[in-house]
mmCIF file with all atom_site columns, C-alpha atoms in Angstrom:
data_model
loop_
_atom_site.group_PDB
_atom_site.id
_atom_site.type_symbol
_atom_site.label_atom_id
_atom_site.label_alt_id
_atom_site.label_comp_id
_atom_site.label_asym_id
_atom_site.label_entity_id
_atom_site.label_seq_id
_atom_site.pdbx_PDB_ins_code
_atom_site.Cartn_x
_atom_site.Cartn_y
_atom_site.Cartn_z
_atom_site.occupancy
_atom_site.B_iso_or_equiv
_atom_site.pdbx_formal_charge
_atom_site.auth_seq_id
_atom_site.auth_comp_id
_atom_site.auth_asym_id
_atom_site.auth_atom_id
_atom_site.pdbx_PDB_model_num
ATOM 1   C CA . UNK A 1 1   ? 2.913   10.972  16.794  1.00 0.00 ? 3   UNK A CA 1
ATOM 2   C CA . UNK A 1 2   ? 3.774   10.293  13.077  1.00 0.00 ? 4   UNK A CA 1
ATOM 3   C CA . UNK A 1 3   ? 0.966   9.326   10.823  1.00 0.00 ? 5   UNK A CA 1
ATOM 4   C CA . UNK A 1 4   ? 0.082   8.720   7.229   1.00 0.00 ? 6   UNK A CA 1
ATOM 5   C CA . UNK A 1 5   ? -3.286  9.174   5.395   1.00 0.00 ? 7   UNK A CA 1
ATOM 6   C CA . UNK A 1 6   ? -3.997  7.677   2.095   1.00 0.00 ? 8   UNK A CA 1
ATOM 7   C CA . UNK A 1 7   ? -7.085  8.102   -0.032  1.00 0.00 ? 9   UNK A CA 1
ATOM 8   C CA . UNK A 1 8   ? -9.582  5.392   0.397   1.00 0.00 ? 10  UNK A CA 1
ATOM 9   C CA . UNK A 1 9   ? -9.861  2.641   -2.347  1.00 0.00 ? 11  UNK A CA 1
ATOM 10  C CA . UNK A 1 10  ? -10.507 0.735   -4.195  1.00 0.00 ? 12  UNK A CA 1
ATOM 11  C CA . UNK A 1 11  ? -9.587  2.693   -7.359  1.00 0.00 ? 13  UNK A CA 1
ATOM 12  C CA . UNK A 1 12  ? -10.569 1.281   -10.713 1.00 0.00 ? 14  UNK A CA 1
ATOM 13  C CA . UNK A 1 13  ? -8.990  2.576   -13.874 1.00 0.00 ? 15  UNK A CA 1
ATOM 14  C CA . UNK A 1 14  ? -9.001  1.596   -17.539 1.00 0.00 ? 16  UNK A CA 1
ATOM 15  C CA . UNK A 1 15  ? -5.722  0.762   -19.047 1.00 0.00 ? 17  UNK A CA 1
ATOM 16  C CA . UNK A 1 16  ? -3.768  3.758   -20.129 1.00 0.00 ? 18  UNK A CA 1
ATOM 17  C CA . UNK A 1 17  ? -5.636  6.174   -17.741 1.00 0.00 ? 19  UNK A CA 1
ATOM 18  C CA . UNK A 1 18  ? -3.742  8.726   -15.439 1.00 0.00 ? 20  UNK A CA 1
ATOM 19  C CA . UNK A 1 19  ? -3.352  7.691   -11.874 1.00 0.00 ? 21  UNK A CA 1
ATOM 20  C CA . UNK A 1 20  ? -3.141  9.708   -8.716  1.00 0.00 ? 22  UNK A CA 1
ATOM 21  C CA . UNK A 1 21  ? -3.090  8.230   -5.209  1.00 0.00 ? 23  UNK A CA 1
ATOM 22  C CA . UNK A 1 22  ? -3.131  11.009  -2.609  1.00 0.00 ? 24  UNK A CA 1
ATOM 23  C CA . UNK A 1 23  ? -0.946  10.514  0.448   1.00 0.00 ? 25  UNK A CA 1
ATOM 24  C CA . UNK A 1 24  ? -0.516  13.212  3.220   1.00 0.00 ? 26  UNK A CA 1
ATOM 25  C CA . UNK A 1 25  ? 1.555   12.990  6.414   1.00 0.00 ? 27  UNK A CA 1
ATOM 26  C CA . UNK A 1 26  ? 2.019   14.258  9.882   1.00 0.00 ? 28  UNK A CA 1
ATOM 27  C CA . UNK A 1 27  ? 5.468   14.064  11.249  1.00 0.00 ? 29  UNK A CA 1
ATOM 28  C CA . UNK A 1 28  ? 7.886   15.774  13.577  1.00 0.00 ? 30  UNK A CA 1
ATOM 29  C CA . UNK A 1 29  ? 11.017  16.923  11.985  1.00 0.00 ? 31  UNK A CA 1
ATOM 30  C CA . UNK A 1 30  ? 11.885  16.045  8.307   1.00 0.00 ? 32  UNK A CA 1
ATOM 31  C CA . UNK A 1 31  ? 10.822  12.478  7.492   1.00 0.00 ? 33  UNK A CA 1
ATOM 32  C CA . UNK A 1 32  ? 11.766  10.374  4.550   1.00 0.00 ? 34  UNK A CA 1
ATOM 33  C CA . UNK A 1 33  ? 8.750   9.290   2.357   1.00 0.00 ? 35  UNK A CA 1
ATOM 34  C CA . UNK A 1 34  ? 8.186   6.005   0.524   1.00 0.00 ? 36  UNK A CA 1
ATOM 35  C CA . UNK A 1 35  ? 5.721   4.211   -1.583  1.00 0.00 ? 37  UNK A CA 1
ATOM 36  C CA . UNK A 1 36  ? 5.533   0.321   -1.447  1.00 0.00 ? 38  UNK A CA 1
ATOM 37  C CA . UNK A 1 37  ? 3.518   -1.781  -3.711  1.00 0.00 ? 39  UNK A CA 1
ATOM 38  C CA . UNK A 1 38  ? 2.023   -5.196  -2.722  1.00 0.00 ? 40  UNK A CA 1
ATOM 39  C CA . UNK A 1 39  ? 0.991   -7.611  -5.468  1.00 0.00 ? 41  UNK A CA 1
ATOM 40  C CA . UNK A 1 40  ? -1.460  -10.394 -4.698  1.00 0.00 ? 42  UNK A CA 1
ATOM 41  C CA . UNK A 1 41  ? -0.050  -12.925 -2.547  1.00 0.00 ? 43  UNK A CA 1
ATOM 42  C CA . UNK A 1 42  ? 3.344   -11.174 -2.057  1.00 0.00 ? 44  UNK A CA 1
ATOM 43  C CA . UNK A 1 43  ? 5.066   -9.132  0.359   1.00 0.00 ? 45  UNK A CA 1
ATOM 44  C CA . UNK A 1 44  ? 5.722   -5.373  -0.120  1.00 0.00 ? 46  UNK A CA 1
ATOM 45  C CA . UNK A 1 45  ? 8.269   -3.837  -2.588  1.00 0.00 ? 47  UNK A CA 1
ATOM 46  C CA . UNK A 1 46  ? 9.760   -0.501  -2.251  1.00 0.00 ? 48  UNK A CA 1
ATOM 47  C CA . UNK A 1 47  ? 8.462   1.383   -5.277  1.00 0.00 ? 49  UNK A CA 1
ATOM 48  C CA . UNK A 1 48  ? 10.151  4.815   -4.718  1.00 0.00 ? 50  UNK A CA 1
ATOM 49  C CA . UNK A 1 49  ? 11.530  7.112   -2.058  1.00 0.00 ? 51  UNK A CA 1
ATOM 50  C CA . UNK A 1 50  ? 12.226  10.780  -1.345  1.00 0.00 ? 52  UNK A CA 1
ATOM 51  C CA . UNK A 1 51  ? 14.456  11.896  1.529   1.00 0.00 ? 53  UNK A CA 1
ATOM 52  C CA . UNK A 1 52  ? 14.034  15.629  1.583   1.00 0.00 ? 54  UNK A CA 1
ATOM 53  C CA . UNK A 1 53  ? 11.671  18.420  0.519   1.00 0.00 ? 55  UNK A CA 1
ATOM 54  C CA . UNK A 1 54  ? 11.217  18.826  -3.161  1.00 0.00 ? 56  UNK A CA 1
ATOM 55  C CA . UNK A 1 55  ? 12.825  15.432  -4.020  1.00 0.00 ? 57  UNK A CA 1
ATOM 56  C CA . UNK A 1 56  ? 11.079  13.399  -6.754  1.00 0.00 ? 58  UNK A CA 1
ATOM 57  C CA . UNK A 1 57  ? 11.093  9.751   -6.483  1.00 0.00 ? 59  UNK A CA 1
ATOM 58  C CA . UNK A 1 58  ? 10.519  7.819   -9.688  1.00 0.00 ? 60  UNK A CA 1
ATOM 59  C CA . UNK A 1 59  ? 10.452  4.170   -10.745 1.00 0.00 ? 61  UNK A CA 1
ATOM 60  C CA . UNK A 1 60  ? 8.697   2.063   -13.437 1.00 0.00 ? 62  UNK A CA 1
ATOM 61  C CA . UNK A 1 61  ? 6.718   5.206   -14.711 1.00 0.00 ? 63  UNK A CA 1
ATOM 62  C CA . UNK A 1 62  ? 5.547   6.009   -11.164 1.00 0.00 ? 64  UNK A CA 1
ATOM 63  C CA . UNK A 1 63  ? 6.643   9.348   -9.628  1.00 0.00 ? 65  UNK A CA 1
ATOM 64  C CA . UNK A 1 64  ? 6.078   11.197  -6.367  1.00 0.00 ? 66  UNK A CA 1
ATOM 65  C CA . UNK A 1 65  ? 7.317   14.618  -5.098  1.00 0.00 ? 67  UNK A CA 1
ATOM 66  C CA . UNK A 1 66  ? 8.013   15.327  -1.496  1.00 0.00 ? 68  UNK A CA 1
ATOM 67  C CA . UNK A 1 67  ? 5.927   18.492  -0.692  1.00 0.00 ? 69  UNK A CA 1
ATOM 68  C CA . UNK A 1 68  ? 6.836   19.886  2.519   1.00 0.00 ? 70  UNK A CA 1
ATOM 69  C CA . UNK A 1 69  ? 4.565   22.833  2.343   1.00 0.00 ? 71  UNK A CA 1
ATOM 70  C CA . UNK A 1 70  ? 1.419   20.585  1.723   1.00 0.00 ? 72  UNK A CA 1
ATOM 71  C CA . UNK A 1 71  ? 2.854   17.654  3.751   1.00 0.00 ? 73  UNK A CA 1
ATOM 72  C CA . UNK A 1 72  ? 2.099   15.479  0.772   1.00 0.00 ? 74  UNK A CA 1
ATOM 73  C CA . UNK A 1 73  ? 3.684   12.683  -1.291  1.00 0.00 ? 75  UNK A CA 1
ATOM 74  C CA . UNK A 1 74  ? 1.194   11.944  -3.987  1.00 0.00 ? 76  UNK A CA 1
ATOM 75  C CA . UNK A 1 75  ? 1.893   8.928   -6.304  1.00 0.00 ? 77  UNK A CA 1
ATOM 76  C CA . UNK A 1 76  ? 1.356   9.485   -10.092 1.00 0.00 ? 78  UNK A CA 1
ATOM 77  C CA . UNK A 1 77  ? 1.623   7.542   -13.249 1.00 0.00 ? 79  UNK A CA 1
ATOM 78  C CA . UNK A 1 78  ? 0.708   8.821   -16.619 1.00 0.00 ? 80  UNK A CA 1
ATOM 79  C CA . UNK A 1 79  ? -0.602  5.587   -18.222 1.00 0.00 ? 81  UNK A CA 1
ATOM 80  C CA . UNK A 1 80  ? -1.538  2.504   -16.013 1.00 0.00 ? 82  UNK A CA 1
ATOM 81  C CA . UNK A 1 81  ? -1.311  -1.050  -17.132 1.00 0.00 ? 83  UNK A CA 1
ATOM 82  C CA . UNK A 1 82  ? -3.262  -4.111  -16.097 1.00 0.00 ? 84  UNK A CA 1
ATOM 83  C CA . UNK A 1 83  ? -0.129  -5.454  -14.405 1.00 0.00 ? 85  UNK A CA 1
ATOM 84  C CA . UNK A 1 84  ? -0.057  -2.315  -11.995 1.00 0.00 ? 86  UNK A CA 1
ATOM 85  C CA . UNK A 1 85  ? -3.042  -3.750  -10.150 1.00 0.00 ? 87  UNK A CA 1
ATOM 86  C CA . UNK A 1 86  ? -1.939  -4.092  -6.589  1.00 0.00 ? 88  UNK A CA 1
ATOM 87  C CA . UNK A 1 87  ? -2.251  -2.260  -3.165  1.00 0.00 ? 89  UNK A CA 1
ATOM 88  C CA . UNK A 1 88  ? -0.183  0.785   -2.838  1.00 0.00 ? 90  UNK A CA 1
ATOM 89  C CA . UNK A 1 89  ? 1.123   1.924   0.652   1.00 0.00 ? 91  UNK A CA 1
ATOM 90  C CA . UNK A 1 90  ? 2.605   5.420   1.543   1.00 0.00 ? 92  UNK A CA 1
ATOM 91  C CA . UNK A 1 91  ? 5.044   5.343   4.514   1.00 0.00 ? 93  UNK A CA 1
ATOM 92  C CA . UNK A 1 92  ? 7.249   7.460   6.340   1.00 0.00 ? 94  UNK A CA 1
ATOM 93  C CA . UNK A 1 93  ? 10.205  7.304   8.827   1.00 0.00 ? 95  UNK A CA 1
ATOM 94  C CA . UNK A 1 94  ? 11.613  10.275  10.818  1.00 0.00 ? 96  UNK A CA 1
ATOM 95  C CA . UNK A 1 95  ? 15.032  8.839   10.919  1.00 0.00 ? 97  UNK A CA 1
ATOM 96  C CA . UNK A 1 96  ? 16.919  5.899   9.741   1.00 0.00 ? 98  UNK A CA 1
ATOM 97  C CA . UNK A 1 97  ? 16.433  4.184   13.009  1.00 0.00 ? 99  UNK A CA 1
ATOM 98  C CA . UNK A 1 98  ? 12.786  4.328   13.524  1.00 0.00 ? 100 UNK A CA 1
ATOM 99  C CA . UNK A 1 99  ? 10.285  1.988   12.182  1.00 0.00 ? 101 UNK A CA 1
ATOM 100 C CA . UNK A 1 100 ? 8.250   2.665   9.201   1.00 0.00 ? 102 UNK A CA 1
ATOM 101 C CA . UNK A 1 101 ? 4.756   4.133   9.695   1.00 0.00 ? 103 UNK A CA 1
ATOM 102 C CA . UNK A 1 102 ? 2.291   3.047   6.870   1.00 0.00 ? 104 UNK A CA 1
ATOM 103 C CA . UNK A 1 103 ? -0.872  4.253   5.583   1.00 0.00 ? 105 UNK A CA 1
ATOM 104 C CA . UNK A 1 104 ? -3.901  2.000   5.185   1.00 0.00 ? 106 UNK A CA 1
ATOM 105 C CA . UNK A 1 105 ? -3.130  1.224   1.575   1.00 0.00 ? 107 UNK A CA 1
ATOM 106 C CA . UNK A 1 106 ? -4.979  1.893   -1.594  1.00 0.00 ? 108 UNK A CA 1
ATOM 107 C CA . UNK A 1 107 ? -6.227  -0.971  -3.762  1.00 0.00 ? 109 UNK A CA 1
ATOM 108 C CA . UNK A 1 108 ? -5.751  -0.278  -7.536  1.00 0.00 ? 110 UNK A CA 1
ATOM 109 C CA . UNK A 1 109 ? -7.606  -2.233  -10.146 1.00 0.00 ? 111 UNK A CA 1
ATOM 110 C CA . UNK A 1 110 ? -6.844  -1.633  -13.694 1.00 0.00 ? 112 UNK A CA 1
ATOM 111 C CA . UNK A 1 111 ? -9.028  -3.143  -16.359 1.00 0.00 ? 113 UNK A CA 1
ATOM 112 C CA . UNK A 1 112 ? -8.322  -3.713  -20.003 1.00 0.00 ? 114 UNK A CA 1
ATOM 113 C CA . UNK B 2 1   ? 21.024  -12.711 -4.301  1.00 0.00 ? 20  UNK B CA 1
ATOM 114 C CA . UNK B 2 2   ? 18.205  -14.505 -2.555  1.00 0.00 ? 21  UNK B CA 1
ATOM 115 C CA . UNK B 2 3   ? 15.466  -12.462 -1.016  1.00 0.00 ? 22  UNK B CA 1
ATOM 116 C CA . UNK B 2 4   ? 13.917  -12.622 2.387   1.00 0.00 ? 23  UNK B CA 1
ATOM 117 C CA . UNK B 2 5   ? 12.430  -15.878 3.110   1.00 0.00 ? 24  UNK B CA 1
ATOM 118 C CA . UNK B 2 6   ? 9.704   -16.654 5.580   1.00 0.00 ? 25  UNK B CA 1
ATOM 119 C CA . UNK B 2 7   ? 8.528   -20.009 6.823   1.00 0.00 ? 26  UNK B CA 1
ATOM 120 C CA . UNK B 2 8   ? 5.933   -21.370 6.936   1.00 0.00 ? 27  UNK B CA 1
ATOM 121 C CA . UNK B 2 9   ? 3.888   -19.564 4.271   1.00 0.00 ? 28  UNK B CA 1
ATOM 122 C CA . UNK B 2 10  ? 0.647   -20.777 5.852   1.00 0.00 ? 29  UNK B CA 1
ATOM 123 C CA . UNK B 2 11  ? -0.427  -21.727 9.442   1.00 0.00 ? 30  UNK B CA 1
ATOM 124 C CA . UNK B 2 12  ? -3.584  -22.622 11.085  1.00 0.00 ? 31  UNK B CA 1
ATOM 125 C CA . UNK B 2 13  ? -3.649  -22.686 14.796  1.00 0.00 ? 32  UNK B CA 1
ATOM 126 C CA . UNK B 2 14  ? -6.250  -22.935 17.607  1.00 0.00 ? 33  UNK B CA 1
ATOM 127 C CA . UNK B 2 15  ? -6.968  -20.329 20.370  1.00 0.00 ? 34  UNK B CA 1
ATOM 128 C CA . UNK B 2 16  ? -4.690  -20.745 23.151  1.00 0.00 ? 35  UNK B CA 1
ATOM 129 C CA . UNK B 2 17  ? -1.820  -22.494 21.329  1.00 0.00 ? 36  UNK B CA 1
ATOM 130 C CA . UNK B 2 18  ? 1.423   -20.737 20.529  1.00 0.00 ? 37  UNK B CA 1
ATOM 131 C CA . UNK B 2 19  ? 3.164   -20.495 17.273  1.00 0.00 ? 38  UNK B CA 1
ATOM 132 C CA . UNK B 2 20  ? 6.703   -19.555 15.988  1.00 0.00 ? 39  UNK B CA 1
ATOM 133 C CA . UNK B 2 21  ? 7.537   -17.838 12.701  1.00 0.00 ? 40  UNK B CA 1
ATOM 134 C CA . UNK B 2 22  ? 10.866  -17.758 11.072  1.00 0.00 ? 41  UNK B CA 1
ATOM 135 C CA . UNK B 2 23  ? 12.466  -15.140 8.738   1.00 0.00 ? 42  UNK B CA 1
ATOM 136 C CA . UNK B 2 24  ? 15.806  -15.325 6.930   1.00 0.00 ? 43  UNK B CA 1
ATOM 137 C CA . UNK B 2 25  ? 16.894  -11.952 5.795   1.00 0.00 ? 44  UNK B CA 1
ATOM 138 C CA . UNK B 2 26  ? 19.024  -11.252 2.703   1.00 0.00 ? 45  UNK B CA 1
ATOM 139 C CA . UNK B 2 27  ? 22.413  -12.169 2.981   1.00 0.00 ? 46  UNK B CA 1
ATOM 140 C CA . UNK B 2 28  ? 24.511  -9.335  4.668   1.00 0.00 ? 47  UNK B CA 1
ATOM 141 C CA . UNK B 2 29  ? 21.465  -7.599  6.135   1.00 0.00 ? 48  UNK B CA 1
ATOM 142 C CA . UNK B 2 30  ? 21.697  -7.477  9.841   1.00 0.00 ? 49  UNK B CA 1
ATOM 143 C CA . UNK B 2 31  ? 18.328  -5.747  10.767  1.00 0.00 ? 50  UNK B CA 1
ATOM 144 C CA . UNK B 2 32  ? 15.104  -7.663  10.775  1.00 0.00 ? 51  UNK B CA 1
ATOM 145 C CA . UNK B 2 33  ? 11.710  -5.981  11.402  1.00 0.00 ? 52  UNK B CA 1
ATOM 146 C CA . UNK B 2 34  ? 8.264   -7.702  11.777  1.00 0.00 ? 53  UNK B CA 1
ATOM 147 C CA . UNK B 2 35  ? 4.999   -6.252  10.853  1.00 0.00 ? 54  UNK B CA 1
ATOM 148 C CA . UNK B 2 36  ? 1.352   -7.469  11.350  1.00 0.00 ? 55  UNK B CA 1
ATOM 149 C CA . UNK B 2 37  ? -0.938  -6.793  8.361   1.00 0.00 ? 56  UNK B CA 1
ATOM 150 C CA . UNK B 2 38  ? -4.708  -6.989  8.966   1.00 0.00 ? 57  UNK B CA 1
ATOM 151 C CA . UNK B 2 39  ? -7.591  -5.567  6.902   1.00 0.00 ? 58  UNK B CA 1
ATOM 152 C CA . UNK B 2 40  ? -8.892  -3.522  9.665   1.00 0.00 ? 59  UNK B CA 1
ATOM 153 C CA . UNK B 2 41  ? -5.519  -2.120  11.195  1.00 0.00 ? 60  UNK B CA 1
ATOM 154 C CA . UNK B 2 42  ? -3.381  -2.127  8.083   1.00 0.00 ? 61  UNK B CA 1
ATOM 155 C CA . UNK B 2 43  ? 0.391   -2.611  8.679   1.00 0.00 ? 62  UNK B CA 1
ATOM 156 C CA . UNK B 2 44  ? 1.530   -2.336  12.231  1.00 0.00 ? 63  UNK B CA 1
ATOM 157 C CA . UNK B 2 45  ? 5.087   -2.458  13.540  1.00 0.00 ? 64  UNK B CA 1
ATOM 158 C CA . UNK B 2 46  ? 5.858   -5.305  15.902  1.00 0.00 ? 65  UNK B CA 1
ATOM 159 C CA . UNK B 2 47  ? 9.575   -5.013  16.578  1.00 0.00 ? 66  UNK B CA 1
ATOM 160 C CA . UNK B 2 48  ? 13.042  -4.638  14.964  1.00 0.00 ? 67  UNK B CA 1
ATOM 161 C CA . UNK B 2 49  ? 16.247  -6.592  15.803  1.00 0.00 ? 68  UNK B CA 1
ATOM 162 C CA . UNK B 2 50  ? 19.699  -5.423  14.828  1.00 0.00 ? 69  UNK B CA 1
ATOM 163 C CA . UNK B 2 51  ? 22.699  -7.505  15.706  1.00 0.00 ? 70  UNK B CA 1
ATOM 164 C CA . UNK B 2 52  ? 20.734  -9.832  18.006  1.00 0.00 ? 71  UNK B CA 1
ATOM 165 C CA . UNK B 2 53  ? 19.405  -6.868  19.981  1.00 0.00 ? 72  UNK B CA 1
ATOM 166 C CA . UNK B 2 54  ? 15.849  -5.500  20.022  1.00 0.00 ? 73  UNK B CA 1
ATOM 167 C CA . UNK B 2 55  ? 16.297  -1.881  18.935  1.00 0.00 ? 74  UNK B CA 1
ATOM 168 C CA . UNK B 2 56  ? 12.578  -1.000  18.503  1.00 0.00 ? 75  UNK B CA 1
ATOM 169 C CA . UNK B 2 57  ? 9.348   -2.238  19.711  1.00 0.00 ? 76  UNK B CA 1
ATOM 170 C CA . UNK B 2 58  ? 5.566   -1.564  18.731  1.00 0.00 ? 77  UNK B CA 1
ATOM 171 C CA . UNK B 2 59  ? 2.612   -1.444  20.779  1.00 0.00 ? 78  UNK B CA 1
ATOM 172 C CA . UNK B 2 60  ? 1.786   -5.051  21.061  1.00 0.00 ? 79  UNK B CA 1
ATOM 173 C CA . UNK B 2 61  ? 1.228   -7.216  24.211  1.00 0.00 ? 80  UNK B CA 1
ATOM 174 C CA . UNK B 2 62  ? 3.804   -9.308  25.663  1.00 0.00 ? 81  UNK B CA 1
ATOM 175 C CA . UNK B 2 63  ? 2.339   -12.420 24.103  1.00 0.00 ? 82  UNK B CA 1
ATOM 176 C CA . UNK B 2 64  ? 4.314   -11.246 20.982  1.00 0.00 ? 83  UNK B CA 1
ATOM 177 C CA . UNK B 2 65  ? 7.995   -11.706 21.320  1.00 0.00 ? 84  UNK B CA 1
ATOM 178 C CA . UNK B 2 66  ? 10.943  -12.127 19.047  1.00 0.00 ? 85  UNK B CA 1
ATOM 179 C CA . UNK B 2 67  ? 14.623  -12.839 18.791  1.00 0.00 ? 86  UNK B CA 1
ATOM 180 C CA . UNK B 2 68  ? 17.486  -12.750 16.449  1.00 0.00 ? 87  UNK B CA 1
ATOM 181 C CA . UNK B 2 69  ? 20.386  -15.180 15.936  1.00 0.00 ? 88  UNK B CA 1
ATOM 182 C CA . UNK B 2 70  ? 23.978  -14.501 15.229  1.00 0.00 ? 89  UNK B CA 1
ATOM 183 C CA . UNK B 2 71  ? 23.416  -15.336 11.694  1.00 0.00 ? 90  UNK B CA 1
ATOM 184 C CA . UNK B 2 72  ? 20.726  -12.572 11.414  1.00 0.00 ? 91  UNK B CA 1
ATOM 185 C CA . UNK B 2 73  ? 17.953  -15.052 11.141  1.00 0.00 ? 92  UNK B CA 1
ATOM 186 C CA . UNK B 2 74  ? 14.972  -14.013 13.265  1.00 0.00 ? 93  UNK B CA 1
ATOM 187 C CA . UNK B 2 75  ? 11.903  -15.630 14.782  1.00 0.00 ? 94  UNK B CA 1
ATOM 188 C CA . UNK B 2 76  ? 8.756   -14.292 16.378  1.00 0.00 ? 95  UNK B CA 1
ATOM 189 C CA . UNK B 2 77  ? 6.619   -16.124 18.734  1.00 0.00 ? 96  UNK B CA 1
ATOM 190 C CA . UNK B 2 78  ? 3.091   -15.577 19.719  1.00 0.00 ? 97  UNK B CA 1
ATOM 191 C CA . UNK B 2 79  ? 1.739   -17.216 22.766  1.00 0.00 ? 98  UNK B CA 1
ATOM 192 C CA . UNK B 2 80  ? -1.805  -17.985 23.902  1.00 0.00 ? 99  UNK B CA 1
ATOM 193 C CA . UNK B 2 81  ? -3.212  -17.190 20.452  1.00 0.00 ? 100 UNK B CA 1
ATOM 194 C CA . UNK B 2 82  ? -6.491  -15.206 20.148  1.00 0.00 ? 101 UNK B CA 1
ATOM 195 C CA . UNK B 2 83  ? -8.801  -14.933 17.146  1.00 0.00 ? 102 UNK B CA 1
ATOM 196 C CA . UNK B 2 84  ? -7.545  -11.434 16.630  1.00 0.00 ? 103 UNK B CA 1
ATOM 197 C CA . UNK B 2 85  ? -4.064  -12.658 15.945  1.00 0.00 ? 104 UNK B CA 1
ATOM 198 C CA . UNK B 2 86  ? -5.211  -13.987 12.568  1.00 0.00 ? 105 UNK B CA 1
ATOM 199 C CA . UNK B 2 87  ? -3.086  -11.933 10.122  1.00 0.00 ? 106 UNK B CA 1
ATOM 200 C CA . UNK B 2 88  ? -0.419  -11.767 7.519   1.00 0.00 ? 107 UNK B CA 1
ATOM 201 C CA . UNK B 2 89  ? 3.043   -11.384 9.292   1.00 0.00 ? 108 UNK B CA 1
ATOM 202 C CA . UNK B 2 90  ? 5.702   -9.788  7.279   1.00 0.00 ? 109 UNK B CA 1
ATOM 203 C CA . UNK B 2 91  ? 9.313   -9.627  7.910   1.00 0.00 ? 110 UNK B CA 1
ATOM 204 C CA . UNK B 2 92  ? 11.629  -7.063  6.315   1.00 0.00 ? 111 UNK B CA 1
ATOM 205 C CA . UNK B 2 93  ? 15.400  -6.817  6.322   1.00 0.00 ? 112 UNK B CA 1
ATOM 206 C CA . UNK B 2 94  ? 17.752  -4.017  5.726   1.00 0.00 ? 113 UNK B CA 1
ATOM 207 C CA . UNK B 2 95  ? 21.437  -3.263  5.750   1.00 0.00 ? 114 UNK B CA 1
ATOM 208 C CA . UNK B 2 96  ? 23.236  -2.095  8.773   1.00 0.00 ? 115 UNK B CA 1
ATOM 209 C CA . UNK B 2 97  ? 21.496  0.444   10.970  1.00 0.00 ? 116 UNK B CA 1
ATOM 210 C CA . UNK B 2 98  ? 19.527  2.373   8.327   1.00 0.00 ? 117 UNK B CA 1
ATOM 211 C CA . UNK B 2 99  ? 15.849  1.242   7.943   1.00 0.00 ? 118 UNK B CA 1
ATOM 212 C CA . UNK B 2 100 ? 15.383  3.271   4.891   1.00 0.00 ? 119 UNK B CA 1
ATOM 213 C CA . UNK B 2 101 ? 15.685  0.455   2.400   1.00 0.00 ? 120 UNK B CA 1
ATOM 214 C CA . UNK B 2 102 ? 13.586  -2.519  3.795   1.00 0.00 ? 121 UNK B CA 1
ATOM 215 C CA . UNK B 2 103 ? 13.163  -5.591  1.719   1.00 0.00 ? 122 UNK B CA 1
ATOM 216 C CA . UNK B 2 104 ? 10.065  -7.638  2.526   1.00 0.00 ? 123 UNK B CA 1
ATOM 217 C CA . UNK B 2 105 ? 9.399   -11.375 2.529   1.00 0.00 ? 124 UNK B CA 1
ATOM 218 C CA . UNK B 2 106 ? 6.117   -12.781 1.142   1.00 0.00 ? 125 UNK B CA 1
ATOM 219 C CA . UNK B 2 107 ? 4.753   -13.201 4.700   1.00 0.00 ? 126 UNK B CA 1
ATOM 220 C CA . UNK B 2 108 ? 3.218   -15.930 6.835   1.00 0.00 ? 127 UNK B CA 1
ATOM 221 C CA . UNK B 2 109 ? -0.552  -16.118 6.688   1.00 0.00 ? 128 UNK B CA 1
ATOM 222 C CA . UNK B 2 110 ? -1.705  -17.129 10.252  1.00 0.00 ? 129 UNK B CA 1
ATOM 223 C CA . UNK B 2 111 ? -5.182  -18.179 10.966  1.00 0.00 ? 130 UNK B CA 1
ATOM 224 C CA . UNK B 2 112 ? -6.502  -18.823 14.478  1.00 0.00 ? 131 UNK B CA 1
ATOM 225 C CA . UNK B 2 113 ? -9.609  -20.844 14.883  1.00 0.00 ? 132 UNK B CA 1
#
């Protein structure tokens, strides 16, 4: 079945550091890939998405590129802020009608 | 446009009881999905409703059930609660038949004692 593997957290970074959160997937066909973010006490928010190979999703300074050859969708940000502290989830769906499959989540803490 | 709302936000129940959670999707959204979030298992899909019909179902026991009303509001019910049902229950809505863009509510935190 489909699955998503994310790097274990927590990740602690200083403000303005570079962020990478690794995500790899296993899926049949050609899935669509997503990053969601969950701030403390809130539900999940869609951060960015990519629907085909080599697509780059980007939003709020975050970006991720759909790499079919390495089955990866790593999340990056050049300069993190304290307000980026949250839990980040990588997810996929292999069609528009099937449920999202989520990774376990990676907790990011950014310290000033 | 108002976001996805879930009620109640917090709930404490005793083992063996049953509980009903409610979700109101974004206006115009016809698909509602439910997820269970726990520290150990992460986010797990429960079920999805579209136009009052269950379209997808996750791997949960029959104690977990749901329904959707004609106004797209959805409820989920858990009967004979177990300690392991303690979790954050998240509802997400999306437009029409596509599940690509799902918008999540803040969740209902259920504690079973």
